[in-house]
CSV table of C-alpha atoms in Angstrom, one decimal:
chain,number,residue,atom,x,y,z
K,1,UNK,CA,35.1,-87.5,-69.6
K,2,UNK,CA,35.9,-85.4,-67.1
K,3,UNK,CA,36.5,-85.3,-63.4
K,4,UNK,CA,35.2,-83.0,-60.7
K,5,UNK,CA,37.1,-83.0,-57.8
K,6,UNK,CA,35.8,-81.1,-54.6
K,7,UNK,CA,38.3,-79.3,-53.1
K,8,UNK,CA,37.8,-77.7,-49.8
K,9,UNK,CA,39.5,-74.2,-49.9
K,10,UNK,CA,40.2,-73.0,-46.4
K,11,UNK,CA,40.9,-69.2,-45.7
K,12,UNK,CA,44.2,-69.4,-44.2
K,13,UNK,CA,45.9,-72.0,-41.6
K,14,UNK,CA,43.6,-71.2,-38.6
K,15,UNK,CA,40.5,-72.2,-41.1
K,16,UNK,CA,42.5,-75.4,-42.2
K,17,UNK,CA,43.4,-76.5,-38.4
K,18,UNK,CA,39.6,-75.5,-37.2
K,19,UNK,CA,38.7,-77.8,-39.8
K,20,UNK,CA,40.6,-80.6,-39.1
K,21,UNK,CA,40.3,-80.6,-35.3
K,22,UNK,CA,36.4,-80.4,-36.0
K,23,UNK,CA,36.4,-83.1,-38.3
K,24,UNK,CA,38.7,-85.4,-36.2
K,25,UNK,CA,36.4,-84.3,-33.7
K,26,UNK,CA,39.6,-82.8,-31.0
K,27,UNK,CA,39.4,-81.0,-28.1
K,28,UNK,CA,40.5,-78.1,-28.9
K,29,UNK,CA,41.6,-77.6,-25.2
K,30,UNK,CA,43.9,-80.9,-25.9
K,31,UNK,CA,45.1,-81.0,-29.2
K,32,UNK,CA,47.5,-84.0,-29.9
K,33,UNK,CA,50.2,-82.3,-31.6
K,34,UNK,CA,51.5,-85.0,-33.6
K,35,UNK,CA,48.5,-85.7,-35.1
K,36,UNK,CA,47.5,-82.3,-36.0
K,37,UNK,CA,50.5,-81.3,-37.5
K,38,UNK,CA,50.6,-84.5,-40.0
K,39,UNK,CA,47.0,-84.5,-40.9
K,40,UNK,CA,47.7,-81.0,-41.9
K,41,UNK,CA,51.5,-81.4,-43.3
K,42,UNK,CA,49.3,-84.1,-45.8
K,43,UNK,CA,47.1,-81.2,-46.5
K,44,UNK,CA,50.1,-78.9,-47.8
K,45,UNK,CA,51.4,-82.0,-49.6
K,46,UNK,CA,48.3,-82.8,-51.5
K,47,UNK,CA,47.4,-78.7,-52.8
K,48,UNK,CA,51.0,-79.2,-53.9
K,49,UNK,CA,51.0,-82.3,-55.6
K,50,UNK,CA,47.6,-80.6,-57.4
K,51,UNK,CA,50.0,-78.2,-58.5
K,52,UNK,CA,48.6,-75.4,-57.0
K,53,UNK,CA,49.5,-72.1,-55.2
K,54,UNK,CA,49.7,-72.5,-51.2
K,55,UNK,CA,49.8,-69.4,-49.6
K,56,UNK,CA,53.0,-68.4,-47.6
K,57,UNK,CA,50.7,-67.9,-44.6
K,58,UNK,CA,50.1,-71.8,-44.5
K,59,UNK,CA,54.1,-72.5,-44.7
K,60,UNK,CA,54.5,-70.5,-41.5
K,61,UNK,CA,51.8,-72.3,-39.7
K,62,UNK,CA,53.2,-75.9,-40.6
K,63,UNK,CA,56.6,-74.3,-39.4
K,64,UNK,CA,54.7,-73.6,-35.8
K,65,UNK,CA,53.3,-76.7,-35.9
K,66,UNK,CA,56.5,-78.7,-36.1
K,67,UNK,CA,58.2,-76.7,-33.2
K,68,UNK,CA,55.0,-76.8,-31.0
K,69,UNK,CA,55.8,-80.5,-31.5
K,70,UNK,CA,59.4,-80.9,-30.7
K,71,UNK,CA,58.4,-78.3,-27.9
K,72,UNK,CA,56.1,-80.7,-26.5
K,73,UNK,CA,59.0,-83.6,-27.1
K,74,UNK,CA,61.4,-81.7,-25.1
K,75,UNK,CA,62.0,-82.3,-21.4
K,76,UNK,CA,60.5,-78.9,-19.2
K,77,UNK,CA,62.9,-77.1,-18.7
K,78,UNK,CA,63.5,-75.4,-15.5
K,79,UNK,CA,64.6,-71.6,-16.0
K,80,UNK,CA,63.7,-69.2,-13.3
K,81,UNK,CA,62.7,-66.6,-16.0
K,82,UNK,CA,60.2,-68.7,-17.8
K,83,UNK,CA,58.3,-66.4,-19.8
K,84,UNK,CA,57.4,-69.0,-22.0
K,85,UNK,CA,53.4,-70.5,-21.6
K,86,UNK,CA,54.0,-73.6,-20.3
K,87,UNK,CA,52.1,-75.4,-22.6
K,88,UNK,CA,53.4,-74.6,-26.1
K,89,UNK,CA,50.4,-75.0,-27.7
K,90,UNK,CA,48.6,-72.1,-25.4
K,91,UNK,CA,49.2,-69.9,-27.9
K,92,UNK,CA,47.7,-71.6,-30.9
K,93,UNK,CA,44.8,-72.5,-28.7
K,94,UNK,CA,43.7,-68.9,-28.3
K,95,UNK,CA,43.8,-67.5,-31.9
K,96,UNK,CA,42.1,-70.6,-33.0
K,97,UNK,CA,39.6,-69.7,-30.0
K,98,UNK,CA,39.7,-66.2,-30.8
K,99,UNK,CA,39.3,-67.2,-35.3
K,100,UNK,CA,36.4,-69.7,-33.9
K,101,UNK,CA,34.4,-67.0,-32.3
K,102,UNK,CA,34.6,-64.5,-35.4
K,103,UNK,CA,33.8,-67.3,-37.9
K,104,UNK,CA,30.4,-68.4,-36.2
K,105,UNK,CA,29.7,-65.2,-35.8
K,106,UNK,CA,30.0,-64.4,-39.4
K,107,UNK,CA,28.1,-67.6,-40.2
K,108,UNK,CA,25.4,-66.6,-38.3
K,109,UNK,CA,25.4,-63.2,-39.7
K,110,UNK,CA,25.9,-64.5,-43.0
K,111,UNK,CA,22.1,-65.7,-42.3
K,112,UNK,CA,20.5,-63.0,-41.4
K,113,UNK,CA,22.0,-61.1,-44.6
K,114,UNK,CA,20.1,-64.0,-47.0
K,115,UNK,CA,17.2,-63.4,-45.1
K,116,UNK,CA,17.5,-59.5,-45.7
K,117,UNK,CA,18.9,-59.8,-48.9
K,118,UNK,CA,14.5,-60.9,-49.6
K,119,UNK,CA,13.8,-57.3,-48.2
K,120,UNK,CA,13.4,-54.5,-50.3
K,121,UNK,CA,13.2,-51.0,-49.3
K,122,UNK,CA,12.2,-48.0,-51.1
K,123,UNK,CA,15.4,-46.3,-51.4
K,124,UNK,CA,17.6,-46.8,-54.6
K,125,UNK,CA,16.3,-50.3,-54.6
K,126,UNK,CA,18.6,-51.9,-56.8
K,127,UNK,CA,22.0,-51.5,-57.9
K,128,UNK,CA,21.2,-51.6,-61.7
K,129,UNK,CA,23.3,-54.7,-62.5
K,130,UNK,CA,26.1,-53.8,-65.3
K,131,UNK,CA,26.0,-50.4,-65.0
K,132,UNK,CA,29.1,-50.2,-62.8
K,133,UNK,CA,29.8,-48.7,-59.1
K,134,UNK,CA,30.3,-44.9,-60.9
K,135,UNK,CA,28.6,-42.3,-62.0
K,136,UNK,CA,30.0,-39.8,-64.7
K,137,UNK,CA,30.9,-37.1,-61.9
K,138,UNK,CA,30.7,-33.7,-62.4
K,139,UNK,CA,34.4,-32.8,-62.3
K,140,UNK,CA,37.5,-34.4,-64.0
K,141,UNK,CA,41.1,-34.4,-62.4
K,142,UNK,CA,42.0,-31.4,-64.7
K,143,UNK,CA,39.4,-28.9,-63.4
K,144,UNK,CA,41.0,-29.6,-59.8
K,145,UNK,CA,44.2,-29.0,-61.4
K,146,UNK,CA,43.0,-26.3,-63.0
K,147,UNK,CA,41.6,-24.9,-59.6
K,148,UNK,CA,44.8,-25.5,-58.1
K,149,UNK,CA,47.0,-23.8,-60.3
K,150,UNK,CA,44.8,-20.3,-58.9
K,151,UNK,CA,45.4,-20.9,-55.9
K,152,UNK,CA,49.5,-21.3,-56.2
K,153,UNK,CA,49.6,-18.4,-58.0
K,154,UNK,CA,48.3,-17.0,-54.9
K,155,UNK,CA,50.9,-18.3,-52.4
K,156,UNK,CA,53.4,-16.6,-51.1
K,157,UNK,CA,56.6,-17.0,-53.2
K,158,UNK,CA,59.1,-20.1,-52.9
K,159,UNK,CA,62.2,-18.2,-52.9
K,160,UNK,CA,62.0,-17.3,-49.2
K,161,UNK,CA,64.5,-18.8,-47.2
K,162,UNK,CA,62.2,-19.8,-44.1
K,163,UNK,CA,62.2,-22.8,-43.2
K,164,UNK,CA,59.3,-23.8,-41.6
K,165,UNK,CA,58.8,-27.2,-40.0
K,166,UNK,CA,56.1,-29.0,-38.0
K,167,UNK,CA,53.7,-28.6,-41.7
K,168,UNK,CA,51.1,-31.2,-41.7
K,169,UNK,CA,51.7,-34.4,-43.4
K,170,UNK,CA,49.0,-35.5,-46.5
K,171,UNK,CA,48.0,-38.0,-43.3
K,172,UNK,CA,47.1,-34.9,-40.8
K,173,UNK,CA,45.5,-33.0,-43.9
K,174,UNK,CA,43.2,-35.5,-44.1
K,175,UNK,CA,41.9,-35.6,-40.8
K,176,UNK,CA,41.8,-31.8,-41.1
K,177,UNK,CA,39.5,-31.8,-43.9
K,178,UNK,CA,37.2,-34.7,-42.8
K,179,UNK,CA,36.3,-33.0,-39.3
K,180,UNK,CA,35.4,-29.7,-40.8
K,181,UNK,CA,33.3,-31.7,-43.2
K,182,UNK,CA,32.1,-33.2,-39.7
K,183,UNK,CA,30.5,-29.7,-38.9
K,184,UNK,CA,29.5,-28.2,-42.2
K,185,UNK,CA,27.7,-30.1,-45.2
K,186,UNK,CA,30.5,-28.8,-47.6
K,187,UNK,CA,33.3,-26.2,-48.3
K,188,UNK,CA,34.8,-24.7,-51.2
K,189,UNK,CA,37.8,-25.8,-52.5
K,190,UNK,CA,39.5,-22.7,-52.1
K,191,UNK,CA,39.2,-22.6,-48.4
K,192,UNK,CA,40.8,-26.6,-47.8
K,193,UNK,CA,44.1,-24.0,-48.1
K,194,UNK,CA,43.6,-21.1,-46.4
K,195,UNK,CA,45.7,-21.9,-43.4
K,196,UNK,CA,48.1,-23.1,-46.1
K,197,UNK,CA,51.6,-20.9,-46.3
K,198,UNK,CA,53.3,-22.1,-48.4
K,199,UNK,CA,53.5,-23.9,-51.7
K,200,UNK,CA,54.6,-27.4,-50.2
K,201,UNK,CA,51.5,-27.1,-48.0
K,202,UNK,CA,49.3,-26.8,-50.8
K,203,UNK,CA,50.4,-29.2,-52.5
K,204,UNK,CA,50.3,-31.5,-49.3
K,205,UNK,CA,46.6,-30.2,-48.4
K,206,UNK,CA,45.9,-30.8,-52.6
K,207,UNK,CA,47.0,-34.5,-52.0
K,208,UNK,CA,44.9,-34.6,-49.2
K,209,UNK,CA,41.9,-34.0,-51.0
K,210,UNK,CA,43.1,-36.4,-54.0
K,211,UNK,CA,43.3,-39.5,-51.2
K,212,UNK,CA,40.3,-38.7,-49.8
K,213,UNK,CA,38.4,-38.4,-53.3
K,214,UNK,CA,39.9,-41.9,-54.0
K,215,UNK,CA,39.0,-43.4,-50.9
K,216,UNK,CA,35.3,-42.1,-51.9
K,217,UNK,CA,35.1,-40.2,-48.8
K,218,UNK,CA,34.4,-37.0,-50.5
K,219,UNK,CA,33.7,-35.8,-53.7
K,220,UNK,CA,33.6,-32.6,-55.9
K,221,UNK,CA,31.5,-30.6,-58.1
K,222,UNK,CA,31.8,-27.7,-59.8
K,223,UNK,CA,28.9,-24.8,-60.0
K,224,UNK,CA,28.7,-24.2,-63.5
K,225,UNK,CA,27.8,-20.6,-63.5
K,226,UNK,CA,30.6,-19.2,-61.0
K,227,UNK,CA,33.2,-22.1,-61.4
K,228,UNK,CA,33.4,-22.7,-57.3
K,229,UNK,CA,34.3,-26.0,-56.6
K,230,UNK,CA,32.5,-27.1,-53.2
K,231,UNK,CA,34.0,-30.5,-51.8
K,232,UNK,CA,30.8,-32.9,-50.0
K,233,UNK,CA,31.5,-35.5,-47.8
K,234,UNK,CA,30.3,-39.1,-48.7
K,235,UNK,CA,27.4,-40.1,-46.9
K,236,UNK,CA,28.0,-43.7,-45.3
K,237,UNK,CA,24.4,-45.2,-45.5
K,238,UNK,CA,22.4,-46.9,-47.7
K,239,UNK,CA,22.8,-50.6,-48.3
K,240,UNK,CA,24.1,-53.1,-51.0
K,241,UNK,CA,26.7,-52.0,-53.5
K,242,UNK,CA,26.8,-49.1,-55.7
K,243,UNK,CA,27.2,-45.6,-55.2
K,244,UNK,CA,27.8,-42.2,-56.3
K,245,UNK,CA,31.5,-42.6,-57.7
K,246,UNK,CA,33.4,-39.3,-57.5
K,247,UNK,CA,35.6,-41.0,-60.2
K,248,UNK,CA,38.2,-39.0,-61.6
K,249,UNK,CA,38.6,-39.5,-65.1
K,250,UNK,CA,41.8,-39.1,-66.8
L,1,UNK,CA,-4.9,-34.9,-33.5
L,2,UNK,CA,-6.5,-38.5,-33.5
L,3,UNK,CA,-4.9,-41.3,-33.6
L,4,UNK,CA,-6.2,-42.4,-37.2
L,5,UNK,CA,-4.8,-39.2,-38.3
L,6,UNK,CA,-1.1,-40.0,-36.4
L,7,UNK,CA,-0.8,-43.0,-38.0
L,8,UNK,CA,-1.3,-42.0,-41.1
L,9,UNK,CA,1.0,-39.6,-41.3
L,10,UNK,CA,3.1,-42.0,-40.0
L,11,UNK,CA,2.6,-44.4,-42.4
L,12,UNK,CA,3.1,-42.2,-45.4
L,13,UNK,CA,6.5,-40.5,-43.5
L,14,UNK,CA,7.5,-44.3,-43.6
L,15,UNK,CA,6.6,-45.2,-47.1
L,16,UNK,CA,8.3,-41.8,-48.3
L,17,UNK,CA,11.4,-42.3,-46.4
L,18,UNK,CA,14.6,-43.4,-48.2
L,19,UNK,CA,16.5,-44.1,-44.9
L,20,UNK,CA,15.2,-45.5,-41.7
L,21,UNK,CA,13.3,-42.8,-39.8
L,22,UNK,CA,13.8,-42.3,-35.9
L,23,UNK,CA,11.3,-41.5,-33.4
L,24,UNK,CA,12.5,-38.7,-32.7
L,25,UNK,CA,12.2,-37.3,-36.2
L,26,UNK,CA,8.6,-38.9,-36.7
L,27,UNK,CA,7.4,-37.0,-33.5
L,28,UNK,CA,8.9,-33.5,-34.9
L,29,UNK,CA,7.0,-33.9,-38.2
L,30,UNK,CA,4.1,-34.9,-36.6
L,31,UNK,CA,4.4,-32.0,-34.1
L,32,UNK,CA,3.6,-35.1,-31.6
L,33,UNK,CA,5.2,-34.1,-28.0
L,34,UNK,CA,3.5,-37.6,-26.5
L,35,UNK,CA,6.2,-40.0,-27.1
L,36,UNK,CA,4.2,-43.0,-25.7
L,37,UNK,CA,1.7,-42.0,-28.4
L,38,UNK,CA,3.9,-42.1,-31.1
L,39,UNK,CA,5.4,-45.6,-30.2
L,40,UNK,CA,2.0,-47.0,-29.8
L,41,UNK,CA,0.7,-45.9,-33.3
L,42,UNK,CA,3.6,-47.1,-34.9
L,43,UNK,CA,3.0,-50.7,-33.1
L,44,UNK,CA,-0.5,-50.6,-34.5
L,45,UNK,CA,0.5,-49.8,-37.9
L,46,UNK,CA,3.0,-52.5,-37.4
L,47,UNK,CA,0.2,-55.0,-35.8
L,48,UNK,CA,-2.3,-54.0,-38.6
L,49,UNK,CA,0.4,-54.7,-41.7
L,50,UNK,CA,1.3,-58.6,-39.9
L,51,UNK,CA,-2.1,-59.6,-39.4
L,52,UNK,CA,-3.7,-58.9,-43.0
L,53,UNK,CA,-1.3,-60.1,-44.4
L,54,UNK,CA,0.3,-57.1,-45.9
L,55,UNK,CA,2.9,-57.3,-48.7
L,56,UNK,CA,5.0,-54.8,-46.6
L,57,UNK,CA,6.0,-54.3,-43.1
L,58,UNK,CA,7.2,-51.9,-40.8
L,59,UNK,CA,10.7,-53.0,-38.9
L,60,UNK,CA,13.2,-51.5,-36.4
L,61,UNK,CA,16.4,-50.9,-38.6
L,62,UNK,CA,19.6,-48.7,-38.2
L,63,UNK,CA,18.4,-46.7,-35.6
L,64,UNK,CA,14.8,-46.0,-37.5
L,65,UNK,CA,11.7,-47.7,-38.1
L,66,UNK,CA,11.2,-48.1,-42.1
L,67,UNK,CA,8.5,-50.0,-44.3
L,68,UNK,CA,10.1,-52.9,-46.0
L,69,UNK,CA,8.5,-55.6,-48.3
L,70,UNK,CA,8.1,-59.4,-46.6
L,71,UNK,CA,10.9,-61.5,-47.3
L,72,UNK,CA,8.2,-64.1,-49.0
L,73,UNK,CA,7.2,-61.7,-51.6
L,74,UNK,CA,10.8,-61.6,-52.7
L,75,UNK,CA,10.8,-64.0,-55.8
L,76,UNK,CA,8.1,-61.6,-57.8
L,77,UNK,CA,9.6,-58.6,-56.6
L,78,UNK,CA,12.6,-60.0,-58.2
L,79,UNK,CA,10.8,-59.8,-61.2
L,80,UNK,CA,11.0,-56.2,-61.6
L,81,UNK,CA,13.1,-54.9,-64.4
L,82,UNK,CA,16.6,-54.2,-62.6
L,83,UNK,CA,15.9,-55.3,-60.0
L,84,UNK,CA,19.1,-56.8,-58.7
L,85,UNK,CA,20.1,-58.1,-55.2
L,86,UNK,CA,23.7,-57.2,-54.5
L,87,UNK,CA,25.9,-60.3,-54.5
L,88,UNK,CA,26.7,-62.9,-52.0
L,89,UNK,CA,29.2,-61.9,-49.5
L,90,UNK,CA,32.5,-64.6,-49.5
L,91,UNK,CA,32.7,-66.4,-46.4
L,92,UNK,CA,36.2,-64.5,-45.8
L,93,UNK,CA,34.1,-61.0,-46.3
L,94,UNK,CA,31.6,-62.1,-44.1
L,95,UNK,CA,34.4,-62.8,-41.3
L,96,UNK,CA,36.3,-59.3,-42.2
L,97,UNK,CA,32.8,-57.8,-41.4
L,98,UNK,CA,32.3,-59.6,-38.3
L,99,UNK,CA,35.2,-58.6,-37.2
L,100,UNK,CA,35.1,-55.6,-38.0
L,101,UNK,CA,31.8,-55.2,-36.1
L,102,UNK,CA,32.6,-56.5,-33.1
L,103,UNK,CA,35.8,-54.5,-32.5
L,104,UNK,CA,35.4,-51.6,-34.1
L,105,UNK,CA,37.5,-49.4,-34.4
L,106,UNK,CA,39.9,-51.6,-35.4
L,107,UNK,CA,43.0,-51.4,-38.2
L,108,UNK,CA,43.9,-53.9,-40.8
L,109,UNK,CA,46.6,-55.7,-39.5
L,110,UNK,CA,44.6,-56.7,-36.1
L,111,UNK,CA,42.0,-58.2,-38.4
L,112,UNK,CA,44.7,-60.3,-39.9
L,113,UNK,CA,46.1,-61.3,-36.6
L,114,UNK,CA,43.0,-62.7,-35.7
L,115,UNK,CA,42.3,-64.7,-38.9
L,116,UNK,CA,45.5,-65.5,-39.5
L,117,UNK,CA,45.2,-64.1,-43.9
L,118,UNK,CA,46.2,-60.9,-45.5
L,119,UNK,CA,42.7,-59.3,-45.6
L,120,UNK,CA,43.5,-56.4,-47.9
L,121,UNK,CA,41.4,-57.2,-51.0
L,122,UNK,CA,38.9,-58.6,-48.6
L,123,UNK,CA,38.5,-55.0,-46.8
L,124,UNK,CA,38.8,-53.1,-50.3
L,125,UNK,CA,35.5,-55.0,-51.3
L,126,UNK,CA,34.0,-54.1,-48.2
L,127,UNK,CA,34.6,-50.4,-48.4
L,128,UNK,CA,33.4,-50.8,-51.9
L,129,UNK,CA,30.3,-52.0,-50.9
L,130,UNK,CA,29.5,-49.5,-48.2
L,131,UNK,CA,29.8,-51.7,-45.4
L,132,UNK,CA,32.3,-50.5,-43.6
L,133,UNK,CA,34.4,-47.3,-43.9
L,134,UNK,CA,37.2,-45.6,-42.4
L,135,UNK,CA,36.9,-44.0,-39.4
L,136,UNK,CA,40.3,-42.2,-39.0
L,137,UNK,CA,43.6,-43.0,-37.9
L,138,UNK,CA,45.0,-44.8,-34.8
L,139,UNK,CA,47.6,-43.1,-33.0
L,140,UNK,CA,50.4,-45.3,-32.8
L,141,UNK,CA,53.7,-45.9,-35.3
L,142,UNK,CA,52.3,-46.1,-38.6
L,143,UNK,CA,49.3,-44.6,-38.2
L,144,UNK,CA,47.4,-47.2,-39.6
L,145,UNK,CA,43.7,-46.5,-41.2
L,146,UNK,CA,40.7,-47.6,-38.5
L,147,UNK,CA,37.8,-49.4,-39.9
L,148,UNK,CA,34.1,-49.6,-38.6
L,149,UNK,CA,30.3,-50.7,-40.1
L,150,UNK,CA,28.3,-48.4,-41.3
L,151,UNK,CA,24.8,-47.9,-41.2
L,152,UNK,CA,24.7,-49.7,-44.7
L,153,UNK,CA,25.9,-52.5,-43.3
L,154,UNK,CA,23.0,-52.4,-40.7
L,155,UNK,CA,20.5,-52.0,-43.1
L,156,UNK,CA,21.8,-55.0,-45.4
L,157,UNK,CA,21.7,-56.9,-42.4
L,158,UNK,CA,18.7,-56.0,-40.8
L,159,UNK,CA,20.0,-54.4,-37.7
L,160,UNK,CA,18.8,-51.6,-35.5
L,161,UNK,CA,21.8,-51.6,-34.0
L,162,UNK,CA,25.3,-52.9,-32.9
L,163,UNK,CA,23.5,-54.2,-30.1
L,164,UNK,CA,21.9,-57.0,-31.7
L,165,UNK,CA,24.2,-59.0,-33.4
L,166,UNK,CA,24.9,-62.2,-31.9
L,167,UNK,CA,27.0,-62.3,-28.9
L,168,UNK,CA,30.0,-64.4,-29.3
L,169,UNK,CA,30.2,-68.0,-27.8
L,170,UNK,CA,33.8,-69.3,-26.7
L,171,UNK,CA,32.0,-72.9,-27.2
L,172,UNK,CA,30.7,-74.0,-30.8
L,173,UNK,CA,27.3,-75.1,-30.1
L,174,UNK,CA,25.5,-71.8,-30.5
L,175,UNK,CA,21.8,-72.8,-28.8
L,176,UNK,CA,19.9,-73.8,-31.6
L,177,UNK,CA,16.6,-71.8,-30.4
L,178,UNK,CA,19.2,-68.3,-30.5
L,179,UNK,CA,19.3,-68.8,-34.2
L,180,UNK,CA,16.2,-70.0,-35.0
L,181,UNK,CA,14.8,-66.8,-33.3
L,182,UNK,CA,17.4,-64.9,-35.4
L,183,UNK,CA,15.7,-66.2,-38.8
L,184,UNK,CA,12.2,-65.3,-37.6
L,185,UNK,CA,13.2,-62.0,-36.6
L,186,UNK,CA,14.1,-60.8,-39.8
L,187,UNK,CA,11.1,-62.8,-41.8
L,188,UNK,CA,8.9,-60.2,-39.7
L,189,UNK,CA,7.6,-63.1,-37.0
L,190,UNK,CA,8.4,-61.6,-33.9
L,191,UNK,CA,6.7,-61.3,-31.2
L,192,UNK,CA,4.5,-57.7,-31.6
């Protein structure tokens, strides 16, 4: 025979307090501390004594808890300076406020999607189940290598002694790369390093394109007859999971 | 050109469509200057679809109009081999999103401030699933990765735009009509 126990999971310790001040029915605007912070110090106790995991996040909340309280225990003091709220639960009061909002929002949005999840439209209706989020795609990591290795053969040589700073980071490149693909439907590979000088740069602008492929912002293919590599951006629409993977396949 | 022709056309631009079409791109197919014309053949088409009863119907999505079935048809459509719809959303997705939606752009670790979680797997699925997606990088120490909806995540939701999610309420008893008129909305009984 065997037991089922309900447990309710909570996202974090905003979810868990929300909960409790709802279900003790609180005003939020006038929480009693000391209550608060045992009903949900019992909480903690009891996931623990289930033997489960309790995420660090909910330690640091029963820690704020505890010193709103002594806060609230403590005579005021009278500091000229007082940058502190005078009411130390202020500050919990607004992210729960601030959680609260984003929570029935997503509830009610959560609605609408079952609604819409009914509707069907003609595009790639469904996302055939099993068959994974990729597509085989038409170039592996060892073409772009490939590809690469041309192009550092064409860079100026390493054994210069120039130092040359202020080179883009991978970061930079990428923002490089995604606004020209703003203004044109694709570019070659070769061209992502034309305003590259040196070999570090190409390698740099080469990572670039790596992150960005593995982000699934972009991806490659390779024209069979000339060899040209042309990098596409992504396009963002189309609903539901499922897309074309730009995998790269070791 | 007549108006039974117009619509027509319309109709079958809408049915061929793969993404939500926009006036604008319906009245340079058609070659249609009269922009109060346009609107009022897609309203018929609209009107003629609700009241017999069609299987399909015509809504205001992502910025486009695009035919869609009715949500009441959805059991046999489901029927369909592979046919799948894409799985539930967790409730801590659903927040991510919301977030995300209101406040975009906006970077990982102000979403966690406000829910008080590490949201990292949670926005990982999300980019997965097309609903959001990076929109660059703010400009501050770090330079942390910005996140926004897409128009994927307007379409799943049945949204013609940002505009018309829900406005946010300070005080938890969202007026019960607001979300009943929500739900009708989508199942096509609005007002036409």
């Amino acid at each position: 025979m065997s037991y089922r126990v309900k447990l309710e999971v909570f996202e974090g310790p905003l979810d868990l307090l929300l909960h409790l001040i709802k279900k003790n029915e609180i005003n939020i605007y006038d929480i009693p501390i000391a209550v608060i912070t045992k009903q949900y110090l019992d909480y903690i106790d009891f996931i623990r004594s289930l033997n489960l995991d309790i995420g660090g996040e909910f330690l640091v909340m029963a820690a704020t808890l505890i010193q709103i309280k002594s806060r609230m225990l403590l005579p005021a003091t009278e500091s000229e300076d007082d940058d502190e709220e005078d009411d130390p639960r202020e500050e919990l009061v607004a992210r729960l406020l601030e959680y609260r909002k984003y929570k029935e929002a997503a509830g009610i949005i959560g609605e609408r999607g079952e609604t819409w999840c009914n509707i069907f439209r003609r595009e790639q209706v469904p996302a055939i189940k099993g068959e994974g989020d990729f597509t085989i795609s038409d170039i592996s990591l060892f073409d772009l290598i490939d590809a690469l290795q041309k192009v550092m053969e064409r860079a100026p040589d390493a054994s210069s002694m120039e130092i040359i700073l202020d080179e883009l980071s991978v970061k930079d490149k990428i923002s490089v790369i995604l606004e020209r693909l703003n203004n044109q439907d694709s570019i070659t590979f070769a061209s992502l390093f034309e305003t590259d000088k040196t070999r570090s740069a190409i390698v740099v602008t080469f990572l670039a394109l790596l992150e960005l492929i593995r982000l699934s912002l972009v991806y490659a293919q390779q024209l069979e007859e000339c060899g040209i590599i042309r990098i596409f951006k992504k396009s963002n629409s189309g609903g539901g999971d499922g897309g074309q993977g730009a995998e790269i396949y070791n | 050109m007549e108006d039974r022709e117009l619509r027509s056309i319309i109709e079958a631009l809408l049915f061929v469509s793969q993404e939500p079409i926009t006036l604008e791109r319906i009245m340079n197919i058609a070659e249609m200057g009269d922009r109060g014309r346009t609107l009022a053949a897609i309203k018929e088409i609209k009107e003629e679809y609700f009241k017999n009863g069609h299987g399909l119907q015509i809504v205001e999505v992502a910025g486009g109009y695009q035919m869609v079935t009715r949500a009441e048809f959805a059991p046999w459509i489901k029927r369909l081999e592979k046919i799948t719809t894409p799985s539930r959303l967790s409730r801590s997705a659903l927040e991510v999103l919301a977030i995300i939606a209101y406040k975009q752009p906006i970077v990982r670790s102000e979403i966690e401030a406000i829910r008080g979680v590490d949201s990292t797997g949670v926005i990982k699925t999300l980019l997965e699933r097309r609903l959001i997606k990076i929109m660059g990088r703010k400009d501050i120490i770090g330079r942390p990765i910005m996140y926004g909806v897409t128009k994927g995540f307007l379409n799943a939701f049945g949204l013609k735009d940002l505009s018309e999610l829900p406005s946010l309420k300070e005080f938890s008893d969202i007026a019960s009509t607001g979300q009943a008129n929500w739900v009708d909305e989508a199942m096509g009984n609005d007002t036409v």
